[in-house]
């Protein structure tokens, strides 16, 4: 139990016994629950719907007696175990503890609630942006810092099996905390964890995407206070934090679903199981069959993942409040929104707008695992669809992911191989802010990059160089830096434990002494380019100029008034002789280019020979 949960439980019991005129009804053994469990004074978002859960609570009459907290309405649903209290917090309200009082034929109840003082000025949130290098961790598979929480009594999955890709392995938040030095050494500036909220499901609950309690960190990972401590420790080290959030669905073990929904229209109901089509183009297809659009948006993501009906205003409020609550409670810097395309798009726009109103600089990018730049850009604040004014600043840029994979695995053609990179970037006109897109080589759903390129170390280095010099927000998946490998067939194969994260592991790749010579070379190469990127704003916000690929050679520049960086990628096995005068448009003011990774100096005049499967990152001088 978290300290916060313990406080509210104890406060409730004490209130039941001591509050004159409000004794606890003896027949109710468990205390009521209220979501959110607290709020803050001085918020832009000062009108809430408090969801109170308790057996038969709808039969009670609520009352709030606290200066500055006004009860404006009461919502009762099909189930009498829920009631919504519509409240407004006035600008004059002061921090303090209070009670939500309920009276009925069976007795009287006092439910603890609190108004807190804000500890963080929202204007100080820098947000996650193109100046960052994000490191993505699946907490269950990174490091086990606290074996005492491996198995938690009362949870639906009370087992650990590191030999199975589907069971929990015991990694936790303490394990992440214990290795922040490693992340700092690598050059990480932002940390993204797969969802940390409770996933109390009987099987395959390790990944975090079947949330069963929106306000509670999974006890196998730690608790709310430990998560808050992790965020604070990251901030002390100059590392931002990104929370992975899920709005499209919940886990069928969620208390709202397990105990009976407030009403049927909180999730999309069907006659039998109906799975989504996973076809995002149905949302923008002018020729779409309405049945297909309906199934995409309202079908379930999986059997144990009920599809939330965000068009229901009560569901929408619940999710928006929860999002703002986590930012304020934990001090977050950004969100990655899972399955962004599958949720109701009007709701998603409202949510992003509400969050940005409260925290203007907060970093937000949505997962858009789709095909085609036009489809991907449609979900953003784009330039071409005035009828879909989405405020989403950025997405997970799968189109660039596809293009870098093709560049390093297929021979160049008119549109194939490295040519695909050129055509993909040529469509950046679709986005208002392409720099806000998150770019990557792999993640928890995808085959590991080192395997994709056939464990070819030269191609691996090319991918890393591309990632750390391309426009957008670069993201590294845990273990990529030490050449972890495997194919996502199934996904669990790319979610293996980080070697050294568990006591007794035969190797410890958190230490240079535990890595092979090649793994140390990979780590050092990424570390060098990450450090260069961090120190050079030209790679954050500098203009991108690309030249049409020729004979497998792709050249692009990042440049601003202070600096110019030239990137040359030879995407073929043979050496290539380059006539440098072709790039005079951007090189005429310079004589040489210094290879920031190797230290060599390249003459910008005449011709140069670049070896096969090689990338040069050149700072022009």
Coordinates of C-alpha atoms in Angstrom, one line a residue:
X1 CA 0.0 0.0 0.0
X2 CA 1.3 3.4 -0.9
X3 CA 1.8 6.1 1.8
X4 CA -1.0 8.1 0.1
X5 CA -3.4 5.1 0.1
X6 CA -2.5 4.4 3.7
X7 CA -3.2 8.0 4.7
X8 CA -6.6 8.0 3.1
X9 CA -7.6 4.6 4.5
X10 CA -6.5 5.6 8.0
X11 CA -8.2 9.0 7.7
X12 CA -11.4 7.4 6.6
X13 CA -11.5 5.0 9.6
X14 CA -10.6 7.7 12.0
X15 CA -13.3 9.9 10.5
X16 CA -15.9 7.2 10.8
X17 CA -15.3 6.8 14.5
X18 CA -14.6 10.4 15.6
X19 CA -16.7 12.6 13.3
X20 CA -19.7 13.6 15.4
X21 CA -22.9 12.7 13.6
X22 CA -21.2 10.7 10.9
X23 CA -20.6 7.1 12.3
X24 CA -19.6 4.4 9.8
X25 CA -22.3 2.0 8.8
X26 CA -21.4 -1.3 10.3
X27 CA -22.4 -3.4 7.3
X28 CA -19.7 -1.8 5.0
X29 CA -16.4 -3.4 5.7
X30 CA -14.4 -1.6 3.1
X31 CA -13.9 2.2 2.9
X32 CA -15.3 4.0 -0.1
X33 CA -13.0 5.1 -2.9
X34 CA -12.9 8.4 -4.6
X35 CA -11.1 9.2 -7.9
X36 CA -9.1 11.4 -8.0
X37 CA -8.1 11.0 -4.3
X38 CA -7.1 14.7 -4.1
X39 CA -6.6 17.8 -6.2
X40 CA -4.7 21.1 -6.0
X41 CA -5.7 24.7 -5.5
X42 CA -4.8 27.2 -8.1
X43 CA -5.3 24.9 -11.1
X44 CA -6.7 25.9 -14.5
X45 CA -8.6 22.7 -14.4
X46 CA -10.8 23.5 -11.4
X47 CA -14.0 21.8 -12.2
X48 CA -14.0 18.0 -11.5
X49 CA -16.3 15.0 -11.4
X50 CA -15.3 13.0 -8.4
X51 CA -16.1 9.3 -8.9
X52 CA -17.1 7.8 -5.5
X53 CA -17.3 4.0 -5.4
X54 CA -19.1 2.1 -2.6
X55 CA -21.8 -0.5 -2.2
X56 CA -25.1 1.3 -2.6
X57 CA -23.5 4.8 -2.5
X58 CA -26.1 6.1 -5.0
X59 CA -28.8 5.8 -2.3
X60 CA -27.0 8.3 -0.1
X61 CA -27.2 12.1 -0.2
X62 CA -23.8 13.9 -0.6
X63 CA -22.8 17.0 1.2
X64 CA -19.6 19.1 1.0
X65 CA -18.8 21.7 3.7
X66 CA -15.4 23.3 2.8
X67 CA -14.7 26.9 1.9
X68 CA -14.1 27.2 -1.8
X69 CA -15.2 23.7 -2.7
X70 CA -18.7 23.8 -4.2
X71 CA -20.9 20.8 -5.0
X72 CA -22.6 21.7 -8.2
X73 CA -24.3 18.5 -9.3
X74 CA -24.6 14.8 -8.7
X75 CA -24.5 12.0 -11.3
X76 CA -26.1 8.7 -10.7
X77 CA -25.7 5.8 -13.1
X78 CA -27.3 2.4 -13.8
X79 CA -25.2 0.9 -11.0
X80 CA -26.0 2.1 -7.5
X81 CA -22.4 1.5 -6.4
X82 CA -21.1 4.7 -8.1
X83 CA -21.9 8.4 -7.8
X84 CA -20.3 11.3 -9.5
X85 CA -19.9 14.6 -7.6
X86 CA -19.5 17.6 -9.9
X87 CA -17.5 20.1 -7.9
X88 CA -15.8 23.4 -8.5
X89 CA -12.7 24.7 -6.7
X90 CA -12.7 28.5 -6.4
X91 CA -9.6 30.5 -6.8
X92 CA -9.9 31.5 -3.1
X93 CA -9.8 27.9 -1.9
X94 CA -7.0 27.0 0.5
X95 CA -5.1 23.7 0.9
X96 CA -6.5 21.4 3.5
X97 CA -8.0 18.0 4.4
X98 CA -11.8 17.6 4.2
X99 CA -14.5 15.0 4.0
X100 CA -17.1 14.2 1.4
X101 CA -20.2 13.4 3.6
X102 CA -23.0 11.0 2.6
X103 CA -26.1 10.3 4.5
X104 CA -28.8 7.6 3.9
X105 CA -31.2 5.2 5.4
X106 CA -28.4 2.8 6.3
X107 CA -26.2 5.3 8.0
X108 CA -23.7 8.1 7.3
X109 CA -20.3 8.0 5.7
X110 CA -17.4 10.3 5.6
X111 CA -14.9 10.0 2.7
X112 CA -11.5 11.7 3.0
X113 CA -10.4 14.1 0.3
X114 CA -7.7 16.8 0.2
X115 CA -6.9 20.0 -1.6
X116 CA -3.1 20.3 -1.9
X117 CA -0.8 23.2 -2.5
X118 CA 1.0 23.1 -5.8
X119 CA 4.7 22.5 -5.5
X120 CA 5.7 23.1 -9.1
X121 CA 5.1 26.1 -11.4
X122 CA 3.8 24.7 -14.7
X123 CA 5.8 27.4 -16.6
X124 CA 9.0 25.7 -15.4
X125 CA 8.2 22.4 -17.2
X126 CA 10.6 22.3 -20.2
X127 CA 8.8 19.3 -21.8
X128 CA 10.4 16.6 -23.9
X129 CA 11.6 17.8 -27.2
X130 CA 14.2 17.4 -30.0
X131 CA 17.0 18.4 -27.6
X132 CA 16.5 15.1 -25.7
X133 CA 17.5 11.5 -26.1
X134 CA 14.8 9.2 -24.7
X135 CA 15.6 5.9 -23.2
X136 CA 12.7 3.4 -23.2
X137 CA 12.5 0.8 -20.5
X138 CA 10.1 -2.1 -19.8
X139 CA 10.4 -2.0 -16.0
X140 CA 9.7 -5.7 -15.4
X141 CA 12.6 -6.6 -17.7
X142 CA 15.3 -4.1 -16.8
X143 CA 16.5 -4.7 -13.3
X144 CA 15.2 -6.2 -10.0
X145 CA 16.1 -3.7 -7.3
X146 CA 13.6 -5.0 -4.7
X147 CA 13.0 -8.8 -4.7
X148 CA 10.5 -8.4 -1.8
X149 CA 7.9 -7.1 -4.2
X150 CA 8.3 -9.9 -6.8
X151 CA 5.2 -11.7 -5.6
X152 CA 2.5 -9.6 -3.9
X153 CA -0.3 -11.3 -1.9
X154 CA -3.7 -10.8 -3.4
X155 CA -2.7 -10.1 -6.9
X156 CA -4.1 -12.2 -9.8
X157 CA -0.7 -13.3 -11.0
X158 CA 1.4 -14.5 -8.1
X159 CA 4.4 -16.0 -9.9
X160 CA 7.8 -15.2 -11.3
X161 CA 9.3 -17.1 -14.2
X162 CA 12.3 -15.5 -15.9
X163 CA 12.4 -18.5 -18.3
X164 CA 9.1 -17.5 -19.8
X165 CA 8.6 -14.5 -22.1
X166 CA 4.9 -14.2 -20.9
X167 CA 5.3 -14.2 -17.1
X168 CA 6.6 -11.5 -14.8
X169 CA 10.4 -11.4 -14.2
X170 CA 10.6 -9.2 -11.2
X171 CA 12.0 -5.9 -12.6
X172 CA 10.8 -2.8 -10.8
X173 CA 11.2 0.9 -10.2
X174 CA 13.9 0.4 -7.7
X175 CA 15.9 -1.4 -10.3
X176 CA 15.6 1.7 -12.6
X177 CA 16.6 4.0 -9.7
X178 CA 19.7 1.8 -9.1
X179 CA 20.9 2.3 -12.6
X180 CA 20.4 6.0 -13.2
X181 CA 24.2 6.4 -13.2
X182 CA 24.3 4.1 -16.2
X183 CA 21.7 6.1 -18.1
X184 CA 23.6 9.3 -17.3
X185 CA 26.8 7.8 -18.5
X186 CA 25.2 6.8 -21.8
X187 CA 23.9 10.4 -22.4
X188 CA 20.2 9.8 -21.8
X189 CA 18.2 13.0 -21.1
X190 CA 14.7 11.6 -20.9
X191 CA 13.3 8.3 -19.5
X192 CA 10.2 6.6 -20.9
X193 CA 8.8 3.7 -18.9
X194 CA 6.2 1.4 -20.3
X195 CA 3.0 1.8 -18.2
X196 CA 3.7 1.6 -14.5
X197 CA 0.0 1.7 -13.4
X198 CA -1.5 -1.4 -11.8
X199 CA -2.0 -4.3 -14.2
X200 CA -3.7 -6.9 -12.0
X201 CA -4.4 -9.5 -14.7
X202 CA -4.0 -13.3 -14.3
X203 CA -1.5 -13.6 -17.1
X204 CA 0.8 -11.5 -19.4
X205 CA 0.4 -8.6 -17.1
X206 CA 4.1 -7.6 -17.1
X207 CA 3.9 -5.2 -20.1
X208 CA 1.6 -2.7 -18.4
X209 CA -0.9 -2.0 -21.2
X210 CA -4.0 -3.6 -19.4
X211 CA -4.4 -1.0 -16.7
X212 CA -6.6 -2.1 -13.7
X213 CA -6.2 1.0 -11.5
X214 CA -5.5 4.4 -13.1
X215 CA -4.4 5.9 -9.8
X216 CA -2.1 3.2 -8.5
X217 CA 1.4 2.1 -9.4
X218 CA 1.6 -1.7 -9.8
X219 CA 2.7 -3.1 -6.4
X220 CA 5.1 -5.5 -8.2
X221 CA 6.9 -2.4 -9.5
X222 CA 6.8 -0.3 -6.3
X223 CA 4.3 2.3 -5.2
X224 CA 3.2 5.8 -6.0
X225 CA 5.8 7.3 -3.6
X226 CA 8.6 5.4 -5.2
X227 CA 7.5 6.5 -8.7
X228 CA 7.5 10.1 -7.4
X229 CA 11.0 9.6 -6.0
X230 CA 12.2 8.2 -9.3
X231 CA 11.0 11.3 -11.1
X232 CA 12.6 13.6 -8.6
X233 CA 15.9 11.7 -8.8
X234 CA 15.8 11.9 -12.6
X235 CA 15.3 15.6 -12.4
X236 CA 18.3 16.1 -10.1
X237 CA 20.4 14.4 -12.8
X238 CA 18.9 16.4 -15.7
X239 CA 16.8 13.5 -16.9
X240 CA 13.2 14.2 -17.9
X241 CA 10.4 11.7 -17.4
X242 CA 7.8 10.5 -19.9
X243 CA 4.7 8.5 -18.7
X244 CA 3.2 5.9 -21.0
X245 CA -0.6 6.4 -20.9
X246 CA -3.5 4.3 -22.3
X247 CA -6.8 5.8 -23.2
X248 CA -8.2 3.4 -25.7
X249 CA -8.8 0.5 -23.4
X250 CA -8.4 -0.9 -19.9
X251 CA -7.8 -4.3 -18.4
X252 CA -10.8 -6.5 -17.6
X253 CA -9.4 -6.7 -14.1
X254 CA -10.0 -3.0 -13.6
X255 CA -12.1 -2.3 -10.6
X256 CA -14.6 -0.3 -12.7
X257 CA -15.1 -3.3 -15.0
X258 CA -14.7 -6.2 -12.5
X259 CA -17.2 -4.8 -10.0
X260 CA -19.7 -3.7 -12.6
X261 CA -19.5 -0.6 -14.7
X262 CA -21.3 2.6 -13.6
X263 CA -23.3 2.1 -16.8
X264 CA -23.0 0.0 -19.9
X265 CA -21.9 2.9 -22.0
X266 CA -18.6 3.3 -20.2
X267 CA -17.2 0.7 -22.7
X268 CA -18.2 -0.3 -26.2
X269 CA -20.6 -3.3 -25.9
X270 CA -21.1 -5.9 -28.7
X271 CA -23.0 -9.1 -29.2
X272 CA -20.0 -11.3 -28.6
X273 CA -16.4 -10.4 -28.9
X274 CA -15.6 -7.9 -31.7
X275 CA -11.9 -7.0 -32.2
X276 CA -10.7 -3.8 -33.8
X277 CA -9.6 -4.0 -37.4
X278 CA -6.4 -2.2 -36.6
X279 CA -7.0 -0.1 -39.8
X280 CA -6.5 3.5 -38.9
X281 CA -7.1 4.8 -42.5
X282 CA -10.9 4.1 -42.0
X283 CA -10.9 7.4 -40.0
X284 CA -10.0 9.5 -43.0
X285 CA -10.9 7.4 -45.9
X286 CA -13.5 9.3 -48.0
X287 CA -14.8 6.0 -49.4
X288 CA -15.0 4.1 -46.1
X289 CA -17.7 1.7 -45.2
X290 CA -19.2 2.9 -42.0
X291 CA -19.2 -0.6 -40.6
X292 CA -15.4 -0.7 -41.0
X293 CA -14.9 2.7 -39.4
X294 CA -17.1 1.7 -36.5
X295 CA -15.3 -1.6 -35.9
X296 CA -11.9 0.1 -36.0
X297 CA -12.9 2.7 -33.3
X298 CA -15.2 0.5 -31.2
X299 CA -13.8 -3.0 -31.5
X300 CA -11.7 -4.3 -28.6
X301 CA -8.0 -4.3 -28.8
X302 CA -7.9 -7.8 -27.3
X303 CA -10.2 -10.1 -25.3
X304 CA -9.0 -8.9 -21.9
X305 CA -8.9 -5.2 -23.0
X306 CA -12.4 -3.6 -23.0
X307 CA -12.7 -0.6 -25.3
X308 CA -13.4 2.6 -23.4
X309 CA -16.2 4.8 -24.8
X310 CA -14.5 8.2 -24.6
X311 CA -17.4 9.8 -26.3
X312 CA -19.2 9.4 -22.9
X313 CA -18.4 12.7 -21.2
X314 CA -18.0 11.0 -17.8
X315 CA -15.4 8.6 -19.2
X316 CA -13.7 11.5 -20.9
X317 CA -13.6 13.5 -17.7
X318 CA -12.3 10.5 -15.7
X319 CA -9.3 10.1 -18.2
X320 CA -8.5 13.8 -18.5
X321 CA -8.5 14.3 -14.7
X322 CA -6.3 11.2 -14.3
X323 CA -3.8 12.6 -16.8
X324 CA -3.5 16.0 -15.1
X325 CA -3.4 14.3 -11.7
X326 CA -0.3 12.3 -12.6
X327 CA 1.6 15.4 -14.0
X328 CA 0.9 17.3 -10.9
X329 CA 1.4 14.5 -8.4
X330 CA 4.6 13.0 -9.9
X331 CA 6.1 16.1 -11.7
X332 CA 6.1 14.6 -15.2
X333 CA 7.7 16.2 -18.3
X334 CA 5.8 14.4 -21.0
X335 CA 3.4 11.7 -22.2
X336 CA 3.6 8.9 -24.8
X337 CA 0.0 8.1 -25.7
X338 CA -0.5 4.4 -26.5
X339 CA -2.8 3.4 -29.5
X340 CA -3.6 7.0 -30.1
X341 CA -5.5 6.4 -33.4
X342 CA -7.9 3.9 -31.8
X343 CA -9.5 6.2 -29.3
X344 CA -12.3 8.7 -30.2
X345 CA -10.4 11.5 -32.0
X346 CA -12.6 14.3 -30.7
X347 CA -11.8 13.1 -27.2
X348 CA -8.1 12.9 -27.9
X349 CA -8.1 16.5 -29.2
X350 CA -10.0 17.6 -26.1
X351 CA -7.5 15.7 -23.8
X352 CA -4.4 17.1 -25.4
X353 CA -5.9 20.6 -25.4
X354 CA -6.8 20.3 -21.7
X355 CA -3.4 19.1 -20.7
X356 CA -1.6 21.7 -22.8
X357 CA -3.8 24.4 -21.3
X358 CA -2.6 23.4 -17.8
X359 CA 1.0 22.7 -18.8
X360 CA 1.8 24.6 -22.1
X361 CA 5.3 23.1 -22.5
X362 CA 4.5 19.5 -21.6
X363 CA 5.9 17.1 -24.2
X364 CA 3.3 14.8 -25.9
X365 CA 3.6 12.3 -28.7
X366 CA 1.1 9.7 -29.8
X367 CA 1.7 6.2 -31.0
X368 CA 0.5 6.0 -34.6
X369 CA 1.6 2.6 -35.9
X370 CA 0.2 3.2 -39.4
X371 CA 1.4 3.1 -43.0
X372 CA 1.9 6.3 -45.1
X373 CA 2.8 9.8 -44.3
X374 CA -0.6 11.2 -45.0
X375 CA -2.3 8.8 -42.6
X376 CA 0.4 9.4 -39.9
X377 CA 0.2 13.2 -40.2
X378 CA -3.6 13.3 -40.1
X379 CA -3.4 12.6 -36.3
X380 CA -1.2 15.6 -35.7
X381 CA -1.5 19.4 -35.8
X382 CA -1.0 19.2 -39.6
X383 CA -1.0 21.6 -42.5
X384 CA -3.4 19.9 -44.9
X385 CA -6.6 19.0 -43.0
X386 CA -8.3 22.1 -41.7
X387 CA -11.4 20.0 -40.7
X388 CA -9.3 18.0 -38.2
X389 CA -7.6 20.6 -36.0
X390 CA -5.8 18.1 -33.8
X391 CA -3.6 19.8 -31.2
X392 CA -1.3 16.7 -31.0
X393 CA 2.2 18.1 -31.6
X394 CA 4.0 14.9 -32.5
X395 CA 3.7 11.1 -33.2
X396 CA 5.9 8.1 -33.1
X397 CA 7.4 8.4 -36.6
X398 CA 6.9 4.9 -38.0
X399 CA 7.4 6.2 -41.6
X400 CA 11.0 7.1 -40.8
X401 CA 11.4 3.8 -39.0
X402 CA 10.3 1.9 -42.1
X403 CA 12.6 4.0 -44.2
X404 CA 15.8 3.5 -42.2
X405 CA 15.2 -0.2 -42.1
X406 CA 14.7 -0.3 -45.8
X407 CA 17.8 1.9 -46.4
X408 CA 20.0 -0.6 -44.5
X409 CA 18.4 -3.9 -45.8
X410 CA 17.4 -3.2 -49.4
X411 CA 19.3 -2.2 -52.5
X412 CA 18.6 1.4 -53.7
X413 CA 16.0 1.8 -56.4
X414 CA 13.9 4.7 -57.7
X415 CA 11.8 4.6 -54.5
X416 CA 13.4 1.6 -52.7
X417 CA 16.3 1.4 -50.2
X418 CA 17.7 4.7 -49.2
X419 CA 15.5 6.5 -51.7
X420 CA 12.6 5.8 -49.3
X421 CA 14.3 8.0 -46.7
X422 CA 14.4 10.8 -49.2
X423 CA 10.7 10.5 -50.2
X424 CA 9.6 10.1 -46.6
X425 CA 11.3 13.3 -45.5
X426 CA 10.1 15.2 -48.6
X427 CA 6.6 14.8 -47.1
X428 CA 7.4 16.7 -43.9
X429 CA 5.4 19.5 -45.4
X430 CA 2.4 17.6 -43.9
X431 CA 3.4 18.4 -40.4
X432 CA 3.4 21.8 -38.7
X433 CA 6.2 20.6 -36.3
X434 CA 8.1 17.6 -37.7
X435 CA 10.7 18.2 -34.9
X436 CA 8.1 17.0 -32.4
X437 CA 7.9 13.5 -33.9
X438 CA 9.6 10.7 -32.0
X439 CA 12.1 8.8 -34.1
X440 CA 13.5 5.3 -33.3
X441 CA 15.2 2.2 -34.5
X442 CA 13.2 -0.3 -32.4
X443 CA 10.9 -0.5 -29.3
X444 CA 9.0 -3.0 -27.2
X445 CA 6.8 -4.0 -30.1
X446 CA 9.4 -4.3 -32.8
X447 CA 12.3 -6.5 -33.8
X448 CA 15.5 -5.3 -32.3
X449 CA 17.5 -3.2 -34.7
X450 CA 20.7 -5.2 -34.4
X451 CA 18.8 -8.3 -35.6
X452 CA 17.0 -6.4 -38.4
X453 CA 20.4 -5.4 -39.9
X454 CA 21.6 -9.0 -39.8
X455 CA 23.9 -8.3 -36.8
X456 CA 26.1 -6.3 -39.1
X457 CA 28.0 -3.9 -36.9
X458 CA 28.7 -1.4 -39.6
X459 CA 25.0 -1.1 -40.4
X460 CA 24.3 -0.8 -36.7
X461 CA 26.6 2.2 -36.4
X462 CA 24.9 3.7 -39.5
X463 CA 21.5 3.5 -37.8
X464 CA 22.8 5.0 -34.6
X465 CA 24.4 7.9 -36.5
X466 CA 21.2 8.5 -38.4
X467 CA 19.1 8.4 -35.3
X468 CA 21.2 11.0 -33.4
X469 CA 21.5 13.4 -36.3
X470 CA 18.0 13.3 -37.9
X471 CA 15.2 15.7 -37.2
X472 CA 12.9 14.8 -34.4
X473 CA 13.1 13.4 -30.8
X474 CA 15.4 10.3 -30.8
X475 CA 14.5 7.3 -28.7
X476 CA 16.7 4.3 -27.8
X477 CA 15.2 1.0 -26.6
X478 CA 16.9 -0.5 -23.5
X479 CA 19.7 -2.8 -24.5
X480 CA 20.2 -1.5 -28.1
X481 CA 23.4 0.2 -26.9
X482 CA 24.8 -3.2 -26.0
X483 CA 23.6 -5.0 -29.1
X484 CA 20.7 -6.9 -27.6
X485 CA 19.0 -8.8 -30.4
X486 CA 15.9 -10.9 -31.4
X487 CA 12.9 -10.7 -33.6
X488 CA 9.4 -9.8 -32.4
X489 CA 7.8 -13.1 -33.1
X490 CA 6.1 -12.9 -30.6
X491 CA 6.7 -9.5 -28.9
X492 CA 8.1 -11.2 -25.7
X493 CA 11.3 -12.1 -27.5
X494 CA 12.3 -8.5 -27.7
X495 CA 11.5 -7.9 -24.1
X496 CA 14.3 -10.0 -22.6
X497 CA 16.0 -9.1 -19.3
X498 CA 18.9 -6.7 -19.3
X499 CA 21.9 -8.8 -18.4
X500 CA 23.1 -7.8 -15.0
X501 CA 19.8 -6.5 -13.7
X502 CA 19.3 -9.5 -11.5
X503 CA 21.4 -10.8 -8.7
X504 CA 23.3 -13.9 -9.8
X505 CA 23.2 -13.0 -13.6
X506 CA 26.3 -14.5 -15.2
X507 CA 27.1 -11.3 -17.0
X508 CA 26.6 -7.6 -16.1
X509 CA 26.4 -5.4 -19.1
X510 CA 25.8 -2.3 -17.0
X511 CA 29.6 -2.5 -16.5
X512 CA 32.2 -2.2 -19.2
X513 CA 33.9 -5.2 -17.7
X514 CA 30.9 -7.3 -18.3
X515 CA 30.5 -6.4 -22.0
X516 CA 32.3 -7.8 -25.0
X517 CA 34.8 -5.7 -27.0
X518 CA 32.2 -5.2 -29.7
X519 CA 29.4 -4.3 -27.1
X520 CA 31.7 -1.7 -25.6
X521 CA 32.4 -0.3 -29.0
X522 CA 28.7 0.0 -29.6
X523 CA 28.1 1.6 -26.3
X524 CA 31.0 4.1 -26.8
X525 CA 29.8 5.0 -30.3
X526 CA 26.3 5.8 -29.1
X527 CA 27.7 7.6 -26.1
X528 CA 29.9 9.8 -28.3
X529 CA 27.2 10.8 -30.7
X530 CA 24.7 11.3 -27.8
X531 CA 27.1 13.7 -26.1
X532 CA 27.7 15.6 -29.4
X533 CA 24.0 15.9 -30.0
X534 CA 23.3 17.1 -26.5
X535 CA 26.0 19.8 -26.8
X536 CA 25.0 21.1 -30.2
X537 CA 21.6 22.7 -30.7
X538 CA 22.0 22.5 -34.4
X539 CA 21.0 18.9 -34.1
X540 CA 17.9 19.8 -32.1
X541 CA 16.4 22.6 -34.1
X542 CA 18.7 23.2 -37.1
X543 CA 17.3 23.2 -40.5
X544 CA 17.4 19.9 -42.5
X545 CA 18.5 20.0 -46.1
X546 CA 18.7 16.7 -48.0
X547 CA 20.1 15.8 -51.4
X548 CA 18.6 13.2 -53.7
X549 CA 20.4 9.9 -53.1
X550 CA 22.7 8.7 -55.9
X551 CA 24.3 5.3 -56.3
X552 CA 23.4 4.4 -52.7
X553 CA 24.8 7.6 -51.2
X554 CA 22.5 9.8 -49.2
X555 CA 23.7 13.2 -47.9
X556 CA 21.9 15.6 -45.6
X557 CA 22.8 18.6 -43.6
X558 CA 21.6 20.1 -40.2
X559 CA 22.5 23.7 -40.1
X560 CA 21.8 27.0 -38.4
X561 CA 23.5 30.4 -38.2
X562 CA 26.2 29.1 -35.9
X563 CA 27.0 25.6 -37.2
X564 CA 26.7 23.2 -40.1
X565 CA 26.8 19.4 -39.7
X566 CA 27.0 17.2 -42.8
X567 CA 25.9 13.6 -42.7
X568 CA 27.1 11.2 -45.5
X569 CA 25.5 7.7 -45.6
X570 CA 26.9 5.1 -48.1
X571 CA 24.2 2.5 -48.1
X572 CA 25.9 -0.1 -50.2
X573 CA 28.8 -2.6 -49.6
X574 CA 31.2 -0.9 -52.0
X575 CA 33.3 2.2 -51.5
X576 CA 31.9 5.3 -53.2
X577 CA 33.8 8.2 -54.7
X578 CA 32.0 11.4 -54.1
X579 CA 32.5 14.6 -56.0
X580 CA 32.2 17.1 -53.2
X581 CA 31.3 20.1 -55.4
X582 CA 27.8 18.7 -55.6
X583 CA 27.1 20.0 -52.1
X584 CA 28.7 23.4 -52.5
X585 CA 25.4 25.0 -51.8
X586 CA 26.0 24.3 -48.1
X587 CA 29.8 23.7 -48.1
X588 CA 31.2 26.7 -50.0
X589 CA 32.0 28.6 -46.8
X590 CA 34.0 25.7 -45.3
X591 CA 37.2 23.9 -46.1
X592 CA 37.1 20.7 -44.1
X593 CA 34.7 18.5 -42.1
X594 CA 35.7 16.9 -38.9
X595 CA 34.3 13.4 -38.2
X596 CA 32.8 13.9 -34.7
X597 CA 32.9 10.1 -34.0
X598 CA 36.2 9.1 -35.5
X599 CA 38.2 12.4 -35.3
X600 CA 39.3 12.3 -38.9
X601 CA 39.3 15.4 -41.1
X602 CA 37.6 15.3 -44.5
X603 CA 38.5 17.7 -47.4
X604 CA 35.4 19.3 -48.7
X605 CA 36.9 20.1 -52.1
X606 CA 37.6 17.7 -55.0
X607 CA 36.5 14.1 -54.4
X608 CA 36.4 11.8 -51.4
X609 CA 36.0 8.0 -51.1
X610 CA 33.6 6.9 -48.4
X611 CA 33.8 3.1 -47.5
X612 CA 30.8 0.8 -47.9
X613 CA 28.2 0.7 -45.2
X614 CA 29.6 3.8 -43.5
X615 CA 28.2 7.0 -42.2
X616 CA 30.3 10.1 -41.6
X617 CA 29.0 12.8 -39.3
X618 CA 31.0 15.9 -40.2
X619 CA 31.2 19.2 -38.4
X620 CA 32.1 21.7 -41.1
X621 CA 35.1 24.0 -40.4

